[in-house]
GROMACS .gro file of C-alpha atoms in nm:
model
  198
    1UNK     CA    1   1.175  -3.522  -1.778
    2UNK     CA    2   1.409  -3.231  -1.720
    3UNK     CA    3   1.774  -3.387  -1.601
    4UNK     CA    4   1.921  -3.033  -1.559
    5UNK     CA    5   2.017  -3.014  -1.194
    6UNK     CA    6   1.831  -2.666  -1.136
    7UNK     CA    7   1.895  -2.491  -0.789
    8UNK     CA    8   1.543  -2.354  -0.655
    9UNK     CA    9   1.561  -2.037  -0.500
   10UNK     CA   10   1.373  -1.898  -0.195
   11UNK     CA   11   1.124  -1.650  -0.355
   12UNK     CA   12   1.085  -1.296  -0.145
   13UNK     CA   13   0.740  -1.176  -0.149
   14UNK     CA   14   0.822  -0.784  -0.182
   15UNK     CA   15   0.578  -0.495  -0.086
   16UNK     CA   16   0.623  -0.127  -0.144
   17UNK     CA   17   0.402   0.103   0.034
   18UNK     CA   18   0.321   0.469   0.153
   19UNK     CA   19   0.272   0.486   0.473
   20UNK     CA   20   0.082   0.730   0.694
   21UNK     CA   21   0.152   0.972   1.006
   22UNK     CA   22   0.091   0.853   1.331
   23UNK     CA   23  -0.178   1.057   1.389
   24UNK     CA   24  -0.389   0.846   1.067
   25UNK     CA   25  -0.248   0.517   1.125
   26UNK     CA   26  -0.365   0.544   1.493
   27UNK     CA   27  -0.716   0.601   1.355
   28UNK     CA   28  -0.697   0.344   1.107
   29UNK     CA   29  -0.645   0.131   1.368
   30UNK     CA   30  -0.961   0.225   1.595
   31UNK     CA   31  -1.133   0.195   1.285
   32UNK     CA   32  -1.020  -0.184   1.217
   33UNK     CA   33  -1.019  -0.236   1.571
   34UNK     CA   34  -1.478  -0.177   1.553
   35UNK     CA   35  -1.498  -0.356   1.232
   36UNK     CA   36  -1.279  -0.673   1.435
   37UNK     CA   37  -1.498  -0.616   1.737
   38UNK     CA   38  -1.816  -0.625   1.550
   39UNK     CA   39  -1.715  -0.940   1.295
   40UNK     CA   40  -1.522  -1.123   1.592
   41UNK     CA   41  -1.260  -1.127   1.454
   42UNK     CA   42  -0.967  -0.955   1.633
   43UNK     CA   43  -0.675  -1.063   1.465
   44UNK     CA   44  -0.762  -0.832   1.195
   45UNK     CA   45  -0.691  -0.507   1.335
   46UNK     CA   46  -0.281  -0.557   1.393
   47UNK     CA   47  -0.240  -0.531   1.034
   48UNK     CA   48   0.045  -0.223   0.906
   49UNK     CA   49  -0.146   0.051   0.797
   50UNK     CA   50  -0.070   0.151   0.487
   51UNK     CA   51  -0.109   0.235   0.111
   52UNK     CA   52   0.023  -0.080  -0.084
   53UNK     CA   53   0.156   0.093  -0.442
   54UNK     CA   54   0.331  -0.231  -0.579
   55UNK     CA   55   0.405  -0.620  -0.521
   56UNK     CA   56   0.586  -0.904  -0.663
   57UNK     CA   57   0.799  -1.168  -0.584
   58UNK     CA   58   1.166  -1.294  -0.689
   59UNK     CA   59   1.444  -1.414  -0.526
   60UNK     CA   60   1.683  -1.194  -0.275
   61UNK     CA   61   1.956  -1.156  -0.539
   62UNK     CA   62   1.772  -0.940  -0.760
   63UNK     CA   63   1.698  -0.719  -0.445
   64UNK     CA   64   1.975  -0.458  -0.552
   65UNK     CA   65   1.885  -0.402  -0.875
   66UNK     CA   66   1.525  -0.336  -0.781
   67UNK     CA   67   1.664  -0.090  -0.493
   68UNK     CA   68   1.866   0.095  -0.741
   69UNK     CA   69   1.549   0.137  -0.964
   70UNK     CA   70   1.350   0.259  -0.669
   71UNK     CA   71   1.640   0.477  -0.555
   72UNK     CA   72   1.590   0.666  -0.922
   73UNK     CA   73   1.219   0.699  -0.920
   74UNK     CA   74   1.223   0.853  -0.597
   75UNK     CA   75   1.460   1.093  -0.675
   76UNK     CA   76   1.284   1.222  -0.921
   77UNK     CA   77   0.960   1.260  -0.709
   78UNK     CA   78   0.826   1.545  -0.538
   79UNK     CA   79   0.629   1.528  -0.239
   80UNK     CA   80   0.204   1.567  -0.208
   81UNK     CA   81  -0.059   1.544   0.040
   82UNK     CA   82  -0.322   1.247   0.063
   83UNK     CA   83  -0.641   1.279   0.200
   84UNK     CA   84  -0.859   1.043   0.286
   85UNK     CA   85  -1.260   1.046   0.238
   86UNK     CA   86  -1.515   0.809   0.301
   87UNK     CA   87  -1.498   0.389   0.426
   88UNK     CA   88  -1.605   0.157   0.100
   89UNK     CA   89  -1.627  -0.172   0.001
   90UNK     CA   90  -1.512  -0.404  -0.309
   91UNK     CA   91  -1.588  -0.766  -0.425
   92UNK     CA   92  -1.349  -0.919  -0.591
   93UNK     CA   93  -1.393  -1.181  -0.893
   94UNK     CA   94  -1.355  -1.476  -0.619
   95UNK     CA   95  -1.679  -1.366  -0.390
   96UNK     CA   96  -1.473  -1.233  -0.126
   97UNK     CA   97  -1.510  -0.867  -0.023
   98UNK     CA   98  -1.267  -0.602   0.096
   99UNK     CA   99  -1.355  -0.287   0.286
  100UNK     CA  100  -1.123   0.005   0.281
  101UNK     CA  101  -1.086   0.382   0.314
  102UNK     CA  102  -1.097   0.573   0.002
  103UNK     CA  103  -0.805   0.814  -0.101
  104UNK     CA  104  -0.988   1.163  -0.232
  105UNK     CA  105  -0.720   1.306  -0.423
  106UNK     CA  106  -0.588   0.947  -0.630
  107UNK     CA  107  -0.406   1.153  -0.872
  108UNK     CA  108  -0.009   1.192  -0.712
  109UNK     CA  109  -0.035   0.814  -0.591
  110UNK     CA  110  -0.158   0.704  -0.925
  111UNK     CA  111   0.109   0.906  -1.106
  112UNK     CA  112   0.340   0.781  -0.854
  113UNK     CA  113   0.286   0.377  -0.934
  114UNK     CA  114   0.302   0.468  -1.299
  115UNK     CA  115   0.658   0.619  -1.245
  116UNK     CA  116   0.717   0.260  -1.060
  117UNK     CA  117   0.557   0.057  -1.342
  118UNK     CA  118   0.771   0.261  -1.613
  119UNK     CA  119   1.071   0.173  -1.430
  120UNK     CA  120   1.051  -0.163  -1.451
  121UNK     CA  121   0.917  -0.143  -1.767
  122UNK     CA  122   0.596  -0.326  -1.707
  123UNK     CA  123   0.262  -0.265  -1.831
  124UNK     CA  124   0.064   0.029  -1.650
  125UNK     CA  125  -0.232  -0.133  -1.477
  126UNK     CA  126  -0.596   0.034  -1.326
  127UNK     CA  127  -0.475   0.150  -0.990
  128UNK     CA  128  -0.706   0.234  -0.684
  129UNK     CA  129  -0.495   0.372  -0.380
  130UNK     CA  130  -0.656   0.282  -0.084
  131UNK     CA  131  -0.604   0.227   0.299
  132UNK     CA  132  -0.715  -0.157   0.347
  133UNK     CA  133  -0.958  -0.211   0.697
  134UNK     CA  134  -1.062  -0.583   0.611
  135UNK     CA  135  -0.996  -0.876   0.309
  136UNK     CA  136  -1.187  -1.159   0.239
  137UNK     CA  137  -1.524  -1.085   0.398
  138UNK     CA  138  -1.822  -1.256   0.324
  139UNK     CA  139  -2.111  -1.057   0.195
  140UNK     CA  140  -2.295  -1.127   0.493
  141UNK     CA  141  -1.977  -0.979   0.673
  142UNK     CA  142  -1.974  -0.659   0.472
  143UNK     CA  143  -2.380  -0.619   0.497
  144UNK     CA  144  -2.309  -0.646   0.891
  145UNK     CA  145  -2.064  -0.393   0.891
  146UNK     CA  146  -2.120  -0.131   0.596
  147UNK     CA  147  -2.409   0.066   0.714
  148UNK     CA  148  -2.290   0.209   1.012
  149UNK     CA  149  -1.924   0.280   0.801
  150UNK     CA  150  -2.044   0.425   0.498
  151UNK     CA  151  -2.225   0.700   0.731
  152UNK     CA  152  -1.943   0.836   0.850
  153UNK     CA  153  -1.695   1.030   0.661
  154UNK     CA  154  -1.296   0.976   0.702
  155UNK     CA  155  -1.149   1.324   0.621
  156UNK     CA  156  -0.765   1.291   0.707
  157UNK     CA  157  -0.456   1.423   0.551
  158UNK     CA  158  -0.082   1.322   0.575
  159UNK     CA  159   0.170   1.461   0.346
  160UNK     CA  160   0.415   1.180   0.166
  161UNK     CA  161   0.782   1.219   0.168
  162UNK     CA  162   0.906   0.847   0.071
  163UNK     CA  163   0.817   0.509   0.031
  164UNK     CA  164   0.885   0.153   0.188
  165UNK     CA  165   1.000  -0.109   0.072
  166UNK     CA  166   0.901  -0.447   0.279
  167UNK     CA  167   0.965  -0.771   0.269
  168UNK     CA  168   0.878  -1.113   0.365
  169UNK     CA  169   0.926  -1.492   0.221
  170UNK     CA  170   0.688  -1.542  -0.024
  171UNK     CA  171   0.588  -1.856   0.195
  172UNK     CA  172   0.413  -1.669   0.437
  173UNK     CA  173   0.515  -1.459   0.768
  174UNK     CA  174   0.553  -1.094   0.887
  175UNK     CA  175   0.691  -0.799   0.658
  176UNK     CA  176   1.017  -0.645   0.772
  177UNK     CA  177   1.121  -0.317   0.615
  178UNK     CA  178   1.437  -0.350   0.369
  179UNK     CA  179   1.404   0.079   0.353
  180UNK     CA  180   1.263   0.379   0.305
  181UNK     CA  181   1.328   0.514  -0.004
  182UNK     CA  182   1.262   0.931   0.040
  183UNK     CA  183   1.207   1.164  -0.248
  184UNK     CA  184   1.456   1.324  -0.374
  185UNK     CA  185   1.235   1.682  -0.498
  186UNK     CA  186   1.135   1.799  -0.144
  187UNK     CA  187   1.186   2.160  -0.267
  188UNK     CA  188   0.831   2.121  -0.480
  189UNK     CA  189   0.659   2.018  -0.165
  190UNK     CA  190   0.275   2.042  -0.171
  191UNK     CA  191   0.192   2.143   0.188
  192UNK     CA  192  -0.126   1.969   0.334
  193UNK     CA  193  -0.411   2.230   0.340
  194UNK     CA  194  -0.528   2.123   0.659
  195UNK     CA  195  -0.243   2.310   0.800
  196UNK     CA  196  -0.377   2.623   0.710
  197UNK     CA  197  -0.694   2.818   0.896
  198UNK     CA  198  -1.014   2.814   0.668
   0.00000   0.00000   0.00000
């Protein structure tokens, strides 16, 4: 038995995340808002919209440091555009499902969490960006719901400045936003091409 008296510490359960416009978070939202009208479920739709690049939990007092870090991987960072495509669905290795809308150019958010991973020097892992609409649906849940979302396509574009960093205790509750963390290379900004005629 361990006599050391040892001090626990509150764990933080941090979140950093790109969000959207207005504009595509305001469609997101319709979009959840069908999928919790047609599961009955409609506490699923209040959800932030947003694409989650990186999670993990510690205690507050390492919250600086990991600032700092974020503070030098966005300075190096240039903005992009992300468009979205089509509506999709995942099972995960516990039988539960999620159904989401697919990012269809991956490559700047991908690059993006690997500048993350690299600054905390941890392992690069298989990253999917993605805009979440519903977690831990049954299949009978997704076969309800999937037919009438995979037919229809989710073009959208938003162009990505910064990130957020959120936070919450790692026991449970809402997110609150420690800050926004924008890139410091807005000189090499990719414009969206939806702002141009065709």
């Amino acid at each position: 038995m361990n006599t050391n008296y040892e001090i626990s510490e509150e764990l933080f359960d941090y979140l950093l995340v790109v969000n959207p416009d207005a504009s595509v978070a305001k469609d997101v939202t319709r979009v959840r808002q069908f999928v919790a009208a047609e599961l009955g479920d409609p506490g699923m739709s209040g959800a932030p919209v947003h694409v989650a690049l990186f999670r993990s939990a510690f205690p507050e007092r390492f919250q600086e440091d990991f600032v700092m870090m974020l503070e030098g991987v966005a300075r190096k960072q240039s903005g992009f555009a992300v468009y979205t495509a089509k509506m999709d669905a995942y099972r995960h290795a516990d039988g539960n499902n999620s159904v989401f809308i697919n990012v269809a150019n991956p490559k700047p958010l991908v690059e993006l969490h690997r500048s993350i991973m690299q600054a905390f020097e941890l392992k690069p892992q298989s990253f999917r960006p993605h805009i979440m609409l519903a977690r831990g649906l049954h299949d009978a849940e997704v076969n309800m719901i999937m037919p009438s979302l995979a037919q229809q396509v989710f073009v959208r574009s938003f162009n990505c400045h910064c990130f957020s960093l959120l936070k919450r205790p790692a026991s449970g509750g809402k997110y609150e936003r420690v800050r926004d963390f924008v890139f410091g290379d807005i000189e090499h900004m990719v414009s969206s091409l939806f702002n141009y005629a065709a």
